[in-house]
Structures are given as structure tokens and as C-alpha cells.
């Protein structure tokens, strides 16, 4: 028994000595090690400071470039939409400042803005998709052609297109005034659109104005509803542009969802930087492009094909 205790004490003492040696060794290395780490920290801090300076310089250049775009924007778009008409449809997260600035650009291009329809949060709420589908189907104008098995966004786009857009071929109304009023009133009473301050007239072209990426539960479904709505709206008239802010081009953004579908991108034009002067100019140029039967993906995001119609991506 005494021998066993002796061995245990001996082993414990050996481990203690080893631990003390490690501590002492660490202490001996502590000075050079800390000195090296301090040097590296200083170098990293200098690199971070340099990168921040570069970023600030680039942001200043971008701001200057965008201000220049704003100053010449009127002459760029002048007359492009002469004697045309445009209706605005805005999502709940769309910026009123973007809408006002874009309205100015559209009017500078010679077009008449016929009104605005504001969608509500309920419009993209997955929990109310069945009700939206039922309302859109029930309010279908006589003679209108709706998709036979559409999702709520597509059916709502068909309804909005039939009452808010003129026929793409002959520029004539596709529904009577009573049918248009019934559709807008039904959507308003159901909580899917906000009451219009002024009467909305049908137009040749439409801008679906949204914000950035969708958030909260069902964000992807919300973005998909807006994207499909805009795509069907495009098929109903002479053309539609879906324009959003930075972030709208991602997987949870309406622009990003639209760009991920080749069937949609073949007809619908999208802009992902409508918060900038350049993006608003691109939106007007895209409306003109729609009139000519073409479509494209514009802005600054990686899935954009060019900054604007007629501008090579490599020139960015």
C-alpha cells in the first residue's frame, strides 16, 4: 500500500513539474511572442485604415458620378416617351422619394403619368394568397384572358393589366370604366391595395416600383409574388419595368426572383438601383426598350447585364 501511494505521489509530482516547466517556458517566450503579435496588429490596423481610405475615395467618386448623371438626366431621356402614358404600381417598401424622382424623369421623357396604385402588406402575405387568388378571379373583366392555373401574383397581374394597361397592339382600353372601378374597389375593400387619392387611368406602360429585399417570414414568397405580378402585367400591355433599390436583386428581392426565371427575363425589364440617378435614367430607357419589344437586366448588381440599355457592362 505504501509503495502504491509512493508511485502515485511520484507520478503526480512529475506532472506538476512538467506543468511548471510549461508555464516557465511560456513566460520565457511571452515577451517575443507579444512583441510579434503587436507588430502584426499594427500592420493590420494600417491595412484596414488604407482600405477604408480607398473605400471612401471610391464612394466619393460614385457620388460625384451619380450627381453628374442627375444633372444630365433630363437631356438623356428627353422625348424618349413622347405622347406615351405610364402608370405606377408601388409595393409597401417602395420609397416615396424614388417614386417622385422617377415621376419627374418619366415626365421629362414626355410621358403622362396616369396615376399610382399602392399595394399593401396583405398583397404579398403568403397567409392571404388564397384570398388574393379568389378576388382576382372573381373581378376578371368580361373578355379578359387570364392564365388558367396561375399563382396569386400572376392572377393579380392579369387583373391589374386588364384594367390599368391599354392594349399593347392598338392602345385601346381592355376593360370598361365600371370594370376598372370595380376591380380597384374590390382590391381596396379586401385590403390588397390602398385607396387611390386620385382616379387612375389606364396607360400604355407600367412601372412596378419596389424597395430592397423582402424580410420576415416567407420573404422569398413575398418577392416571388411581386416578380410574377410584374411579369404578367408586362404581358398585358406595351411594357413594364420592375425597378428596385440595392438589395432587390438578391434571392429575397423581387428583381432577383424575376432575373432567376428566363421566361420572365425574356419579356420583363428590371433595374436594381432605382435609388440612384443612374438607376432612374435606366428605368426610363428600359421603358423605351419595352416599347420596341426588347427587355434587359440593368443596374449595378452582379446579375445585371449592363448599367442601362445601350451601355456595355465592361464600361462600368
CSV table of C-alpha atoms in Angstrom, one decimal:
chain,number,residue,atom,x,y,z
A,1,UNK,CA,0.0,0.0,0.0
A,2,UNK,CA,2.8,2.4,0.9
A,3,UNK,CA,4.6,1.6,-2.3
A,4,UNK,CA,1.5,2.2,-4.3
A,5,UNK,CA,1.0,5.6,-2.7
A,6,UNK,CA,4.6,6.4,-3.3
A,7,UNK,CA,4.2,5.7,-7.0
A,8,UNK,CA,1.1,7.8,-7.2
A,9,UNK,CA,2.7,10.7,-5.4
A,10,UNK,CA,5.8,10.4,-7.7
A,11,UNK,CA,3.6,10.5,-10.9
A,12,UNK,CA,1.7,13.5,-9.5
A,13,UNK,CA,4.9,15.3,-8.8
A,14,UNK,CA,6.2,14.5,-12.3
A,15,UNK,CA,3.1,16.0,-13.9
A,16,UNK,CA,3.4,19.1,-11.6
A,17,UNK,CA,7.0,19.6,-12.6
A,18,UNK,CA,6.0,19.3,-16.3
A,19,UNK,CA,3.2,21.8,-15.8
A,20,UNK,CA,5.6,24.2,-14.1
A,21,UNK,CA,8.1,23.8,-16.9
A,22,UNK,CA,5.5,24.6,-19.5
A,23,UNK,CA,4.4,27.7,-17.6
A,24,UNK,CA,8.0,28.8,-17.1
A,25,UNK,CA,8.7,28.2,-20.8
A,26,UNK,CA,5.7,30.1,-21.8
A,27,UNK,CA,6.8,33.0,-19.6
A,28,UNK,CA,10.1,33.0,-21.2
A,29,UNK,CA,8.6,33.1,-24.7
A,30,UNK,CA,6.0,35.7,-23.6
A,31,UNK,CA,8.0,38.8,-24.5
A,32,UNK,CA,9.0,37.9,-28.1
A,33,UNK,CA,5.5,36.4,-28.8
A,34,UNK,CA,3.6,39.5,-27.6
A,35,UNK,CA,6.0,41.7,-29.5
A,36,UNK,CA,5.4,39.8,-32.7
A,37,UNK,CA,1.6,40.0,-32.2
A,38,UNK,CA,1.8,43.7,-31.5
A,39,UNK,CA,3.7,44.2,-34.8
A,40,UNK,CA,1.2,42.2,-36.7
A,41,UNK,CA,-1.7,44.1,-35.1
A,42,UNK,CA,-0.1,47.4,-36.1
A,43,UNK,CA,0.3,46.2,-39.7
A,44,UNK,CA,-3.3,45.0,-39.9
A,45,UNK,CA,-4.5,48.3,-38.5
A,46,UNK,CA,-2.6,50.2,-41.2
A,47,UNK,CA,-4.1,47.9,-43.9
A,48,UNK,CA,-7.6,48.5,-42.6
A,49,UNK,CA,-7.0,52.2,-42.5
A,50,UNK,CA,-5.7,52.1,-46.1
A,51,UNK,CA,-8.7,50.1,-47.3
A,52,UNK,CA,-11.1,52.4,-45.5
A,53,UNK,CA,-9.5,55.4,-47.3
A,54,UNK,CA,-9.8,53.6,-50.6
A,55,UNK,CA,-13.4,52.8,-50.0
A,56,UNK,CA,-14.2,56.4,-49.0
A,57,UNK,CA,-12.5,57.6,-52.1
A,58,UNK,CA,-14.5,55.2,-54.3
A,59,UNK,CA,-17.7,56.2,-52.6
A,60,UNK,CA,-17.0,59.9,-53.2
A,61,UNK,CA,-16.3,59.1,-56.9
A,62,UNK,CA,-19.5,57.2,-57.2
A,63,UNK,CA,-21.4,60.0,-55.6
A,64,UNK,CA,-19.9,62.5,-58.0
A,65,UNK,CA,-20.7,60.3,-61.0
A,66,UNK,CA,-24.3,59.9,-59.8
A,67,UNK,CA,-24.7,63.6,-59.3
A,68,UNK,CA,-23.4,64.2,-62.8
A,69,UNK,CA,-25.9,61.6,-64.1
A,70,UNK,CA,-28.6,63.5,-62.3
A,71,UNK,CA,-27.6,66.8,-63.9
A,72,UNK,CA,-27.6,65.5,-67.4
A,73,UNK,CA,-30.5,63.0,-67.0
A,74,UNK,CA,-33.1,65.4,-68.4
A,75,UNK,CA,-31.3,65.7,-71.7
A,76,UNK,CA,-30.7,61.9,-71.8
A,77,UNK,CA,-34.3,61.0,-71.6
A,78,UNK,CA,-35.8,64.0,-73.3
A,79,UNK,CA,-38.5,62.9,-75.8
A,80,UNK,CA,-38.0,59.2,-75.4
A,81,UNK,CA,-41.6,58.6,-74.2
A,82,UNK,CA,-43.2,61.4,-76.1
A,83,UNK,CA,-47.0,61.1,-76.1
A,84,UNK,CA,-46.9,57.9,-74.1
A,85,UNK,CA,-48.5,57.1,-70.8
A,86,UNK,CA,-47.2,55.4,-67.7
A,87,UNK,CA,-48.9,54.1,-64.5
A,88,UNK,CA,-47.1,53.5,-61.3
A,89,UNK,CA,-47.7,50.4,-59.0
A,90,UNK,CA,-45.8,50.6,-55.8
A,91,UNK,CA,-45.1,48.0,-53.1
A,92,UNK,CA,-45.2,48.8,-49.4
A,93,UNK,CA,-41.4,49.1,-49.1
A,94,UNK,CA,-41.1,51.4,-52.1
A,95,UNK,CA,-39.6,54.8,-51.4
A,96,UNK,CA,-41.8,57.8,-52.0
A,97,UNK,CA,-38.7,59.8,-52.8
A,98,UNK,CA,-37.8,57.3,-55.5
A,99,UNK,CA,-41.4,57.5,-56.9
A,100,UNK,CA,-41.3,61.3,-57.0
A,101,UNK,CA,-37.9,61.4,-58.7
A,102,UNK,CA,-38.8,58.7,-61.1
A,103,UNK,CA,-42.1,60.5,-61.9
A,104,UNK,CA,-40.1,63.6,-62.8
A,105,UNK,CA,-37.8,61.6,-65.1
A,106,UNK,CA,-40.8,60.0,-66.9
A,107,UNK,CA,-42.4,63.4,-67.4
A,108,UNK,CA,-39.1,64.8,-68.7
A,109,UNK,CA,-39.2,62.0,-71.3
A,110,UNK,CA,-42.5,63.3,-72.5
A,111,UNK,CA,-44.9,60.7,-71.0
A,112,UNK,CA,-48.1,61.3,-69.0
A,113,UNK,CA,-48.3,59.7,-65.6
A,114,UNK,CA,-51.9,58.4,-65.3
A,115,UNK,CA,-51.8,57.6,-61.6
A,116,UNK,CA,-50.5,55.3,-58.9
A,117,UNK,CA,-51.8,52.1,-57.2
A,118,UNK,CA,-50.2,51.2,-53.9
A,119,UNK,CA,-50.1,47.6,-52.9
A,120,UNK,CA,-50.4,46.7,-49.2
A,121,UNK,CA,-48.5,44.2,-47.0
A,122,UNK,CA,-51.5,41.9,-47.4
A,123,UNK,CA,-50.8,41.6,-51.1
A,124,UNK,CA,-47.6,39.7,-50.6
A,125,UNK,CA,-48.7,37.9,-47.4
A,126,UNK,CA,-48.5,34.1,-48.0
A,127,UNK,CA,-51.3,33.6,-45.5
A,128,UNK,CA,-53.7,35.6,-47.7
A,129,UNK,CA,-52.6,34.2,-51.1
A,130,UNK,CA,-55.8,32.2,-51.5
A,131,UNK,CA,-58.0,35.2,-50.9
A,132,UNK,CA,-56.0,37.3,-53.4
A,133,UNK,CA,-56.4,34.5,-56.0
A,134,UNK,CA,-60.1,34.4,-55.4
A,135,UNK,CA,-60.5,38.1,-55.6
A,136,UNK,CA,-58.5,38.4,-58.8
A,137,UNK,CA,-60.5,35.6,-60.5
A,138,UNK,CA,-63.9,37.0,-59.3
A,139,UNK,CA,-63.1,40.5,-60.6
A,140,UNK,CA,-62.0,39.4,-64.0
A,141,UNK,CA,-63.4,41.7,-66.7
A,142,UNK,CA,-65.6,40.2,-69.4
A,143,UNK,CA,-63.5,39.2,-72.4
A,144,UNK,CA,-60.2,39.3,-70.5
A,145,UNK,CA,-57.8,36.3,-70.9
A,146,UNK,CA,-56.4,35.1,-67.6
A,147,UNK,CA,-53.9,32.2,-67.1
A,148,UNK,CA,-55.9,29.0,-66.4
A,149,UNK,CA,-53.8,27.8,-63.4
A,150,UNK,CA,-52.0,30.9,-62.1
A,151,UNK,CA,-50.5,31.7,-58.8
A,152,UNK,CA,-51.9,34.7,-56.9
A,153,UNK,CA,-49.2,37.1,-58.1
A,154,UNK,CA,-49.8,36.1,-61.7
A,155,UNK,CA,-53.6,36.3,-61.5
A,156,UNK,CA,-53.4,39.7,-59.7
A,157,UNK,CA,-51.1,40.9,-62.5
A,158,UNK,CA,-53.6,39.7,-65.1
A,159,UNK,CA,-56.3,41.6,-63.3
A,160,UNK,CA,-54.2,44.8,-62.9
A,161,UNK,CA,-53.1,44.5,-66.5
A,162,UNK,CA,-56.6,44.2,-67.9
A,163,UNK,CA,-57.8,47.4,-66.1
A,164,UNK,CA,-54.7,49.5,-65.8
A,165,UNK,CA,-53.0,49.0,-69.1
A,166,UNK,CA,-54.1,49.8,-72.6
A,167,UNK,CA,-53.9,47.1,-75.3
A,168,UNK,CA,-50.4,46.6,-76.4
A,169,UNK,CA,-51.4,46.4,-80.1
A,170,UNK,CA,-54.0,49.2,-80.5
A,171,UNK,CA,-53.6,51.3,-77.3
A,172,UNK,CA,-57.3,50.9,-76.5
A,173,UNK,CA,-58.8,50.1,-73.0
A,174,UNK,CA,-59.1,46.5,-72.3
A,175,UNK,CA,-61.9,47.0,-69.8
A,176,UNK,CA,-64.7,49.4,-69.3
A,177,UNK,CA,-64.5,52.3,-66.7
A,178,UNK,CA,-67.0,50.4,-64.5
A,179,UNK,CA,-64.9,47.2,-64.6
A,180,UNK,CA,-61.8,49.2,-63.7
A,181,UNK,CA,-63.5,50.9,-60.8
A,182,UNK,CA,-65.0,47.6,-59.6
A,183,UNK,CA,-61.6,45.9,-59.7
A,184,UNK,CA,-59.8,48.7,-57.8
A,185,UNK,CA,-62.6,49.0,-55.3
A,186,UNK,CA,-62.7,45.2,-54.7
A,187,UNK,CA,-58.9,45.1,-54.2
A,188,UNK,CA,-59.2,48.1,-51.8
A,189,UNK,CA,-62.0,46.7,-49.8
A,190,UNK,CA,-60.2,43.4,-49.5
A,191,UNK,CA,-57.1,45.2,-48.1
A,192,UNK,CA,-54.8,44.4,-51.0
A,193,UNK,CA,-54.4,48.0,-52.3
A,194,UNK,CA,-54.6,51.4,-50.6
A,195,UNK,CA,-57.3,53.8,-51.6
A,196,UNK,CA,-56.2,56.0,-54.5
A,197,UNK,CA,-56.1,59.7,-53.8
A,198,UNK,CA,-57.0,60.4,-57.5
A,199,UNK,CA,-58.7,58.4,-60.1
A,200,UNK,CA,-56.3,56.1,-62.0
A,201,UNK,CA,-56.5,55.9,-65.8
A,202,UNK,CA,-55.2,53.1,-68.0
A,203,UNK,CA,-51.7,53.6,-69.5
A,204,UNK,CA,-49.6,52.1,-72.2
A,205,UNK,CA,-46.7,51.3,-69.9
A,206,UNK,CA,-46.2,50.4,-66.2
A,207,UNK,CA,-43.5,50.8,-63.6
A,208,UNK,CA,-43.6,48.4,-60.7
A,209,UNK,CA,-41.6,50.2,-58.0
A,210,UNK,CA,-40.3,48.2,-55.1
A,211,UNK,CA,-37.7,48.6,-52.3
A,212,UNK,CA,-34.8,46.3,-51.4
A,213,UNK,CA,-35.0,42.6,-50.4
A,214,UNK,CA,-38.1,41.3,-48.7
A,215,UNK,CA,-37.8,40.5,-45.0
A,216,UNK,CA,-39.5,38.4,-42.3
A,217,UNK,CA,-41.3,35.1,-42.7
A,218,UNK,CA,-41.9,34.0,-46.2
A,219,UNK,CA,-39.6,36.6,-47.6
A,220,UNK,CA,-38.9,34.5,-50.8
A,221,UNK,CA,-42.6,34.0,-51.4
A,222,UNK,CA,-43.3,37.8,-51.0
A,223,UNK,CA,-40.6,38.6,-53.5
A,224,UNK,CA,-41.9,35.9,-55.9
A,225,UNK,CA,-45.4,37.4,-55.7
A,226,UNK,CA,-44.2,40.8,-56.8
A,227,UNK,CA,-42.0,39.4,-59.5
A,228,UNK,CA,-44.8,37.3,-61.0
A,229,UNK,CA,-47.2,40.1,-60.7
A,230,UNK,CA,-44.9,42.4,-62.7
A,231,UNK,CA,-44.2,39.7,-65.3
A,232,UNK,CA,-47.9,39.2,-66.0
A,233,UNK,CA,-48.5,42.9,-66.0
A,234,UNK,CA,-45.9,43.2,-68.8
A,235,UNK,CA,-47.7,40.6,-70.9
A,236,UNK,CA,-50.9,42.6,-70.6
A,237,UNK,CA,-49.7,45.8,-72.2
A,238,UNK,CA,-47.0,47.5,-74.2
A,239,UNK,CA,-44.4,47.0,-71.5
A,240,UNK,CA,-43.5,47.0,-67.8
A,241,UNK,CA,-40.3,47.7,-65.8
A,242,UNK,CA,-39.7,46.3,-62.4
A,243,UNK,CA,-37.4,48.7,-60.5
A,244,UNK,CA,-36.0,48.2,-57.0
A,245,UNK,CA,-33.3,49.5,-54.7
A,246,UNK,CA,-30.0,48.0,-53.8
A,247,UNK,CA,-30.7,44.5,-52.4
A,248,UNK,CA,-33.7,43.9,-54.6
A,249,UNK,CA,-31.5,41.8,-56.9
A,250,UNK,CA,-30.9,39.1,-54.3
A,251,UNK,CA,-32.7,35.8,-53.7
A,252,UNK,CA,-35.2,37.5,-51.4
A,253,UNK,CA,-35.7,40.5,-53.7
A,254,UNK,CA,-38.4,40.8,-56.4
A,255,UNK,CA,-35.8,41.8,-59.0
A,256,UNK,CA,-33.6,38.9,-58.1
A,257,UNK,CA,-36.5,36.4,-58.4
A,258,UNK,CA,-37.5,37.8,-61.7
A,259,UNK,CA,-33.9,37.5,-63.0
A,260,UNK,CA,-33.7,33.9,-62.0
A,261,UNK,CA,-36.5,33.0,-64.4
A,262,UNK,CA,-35.6,33.0,-68.0
A,263,UNK,CA,-39.2,33.1,-69.1
A,264,UNK,CA,-39.6,36.3,-67.1
A,265,UNK,CA,-36.4,38.0,-68.3
A,266,UNK,CA,-37.4,37.4,-71.9
A,267,UNK,CA,-40.3,39.9,-71.5
A,268,UNK,CA,-39.8,41.9,-68.3
A,269,UNK,CA,-37.1,44.6,-67.9
A,270,UNK,CA,-35.6,45.1,-64.4
A,271,UNK,CA,-33.5,47.8,-62.7
A,272,UNK,CA,-31.8,47.1,-59.4
A,273,UNK,CA,-30.5,50.6,-58.4
A,274,UNK,CA,-33.5,52.9,-58.7
A,275,UNK,CA,-32.4,54.8,-55.6
A,276,UNK,CA,-29.7,56.4,-57.7
A,277,UNK,CA,-30.0,59.0,-60.5
A,278,UNK,CA,-28.4,56.5,-62.9
A,279,UNK,CA,-31.0,53.8,-62.0
A,280,UNK,CA,-33.9,56.2,-62.7
A,281,UNK,CA,-32.5,57.1,-66.0
A,282,UNK,CA,-32.0,53.4,-66.8
A,283,UNK,CA,-35.7,52.8,-65.9
A,284,UNK,CA,-36.9,55.4,-68.4
A,285,UNK,CA,-34.5,53.9,-71.1
A,286,UNK,CA,-35.9,50.4,-70.2
A,287,UNK,CA,-39.4,51.7,-70.8
A,288,UNK,CA,-38.4,52.9,-74.2
A,289,UNK,CA,-36.8,49.5,-74.8
A,290,UNK,CA,-40.0,47.8,-73.8
A,291,UNK,CA,-41.9,49.8,-76.4
A,292,UNK,CA,-39.5,48.4,-79.0
A,293,UNK,CA,-40.2,44.8,-77.9
A,294,UNK,CA,-36.9,44.2,-76.1
A,295,UNK,CA,-36.1,43.5,-72.4
A,296,UNK,CA,-33.0,43.6,-70.2
A,297,UNK,CA,-31.5,43.5,-66.7
A,298,UNK,CA,-29.9,46.8,-65.7
A,299,UNK,CA,-28.1,48.3,-62.7
A,300,UNK,CA,-25.0,47.6,-60.6
A,301,UNK,CA,-25.7,44.1,-59.2
A,302,UNK,CA,-23.8,41.1,-60.4
A,303,UNK,CA,-26.8,39.6,-62.2
A,304,UNK,CA,-27.3,42.8,-64.2
A,305,UNK,CA,-26.3,42.6,-67.9
A,306,UNK,CA,-25.4,46.3,-68.2
A,307,UNK,CA,-25.8,49.6,-66.3
A,308,UNK,CA,-28.5,50.7,-68.7
A,309,UNK,CA,-29.8,49.9,-72.2
A,310,UNK,CA,-27.2,50.6,-74.8
A,311,UNK,CA,-24.3,50.6,-72.3
A,312,UNK,CA,-21.8,47.7,-72.3
A,313,UNK,CA,-21.3,46.0,-68.9
A,314,UNK,CA,-17.5,46.2,-69.4
A,315,UNK,CA,-17.7,50.0,-69.3
A,316,UNK,CA,-18.8,50.1,-65.7
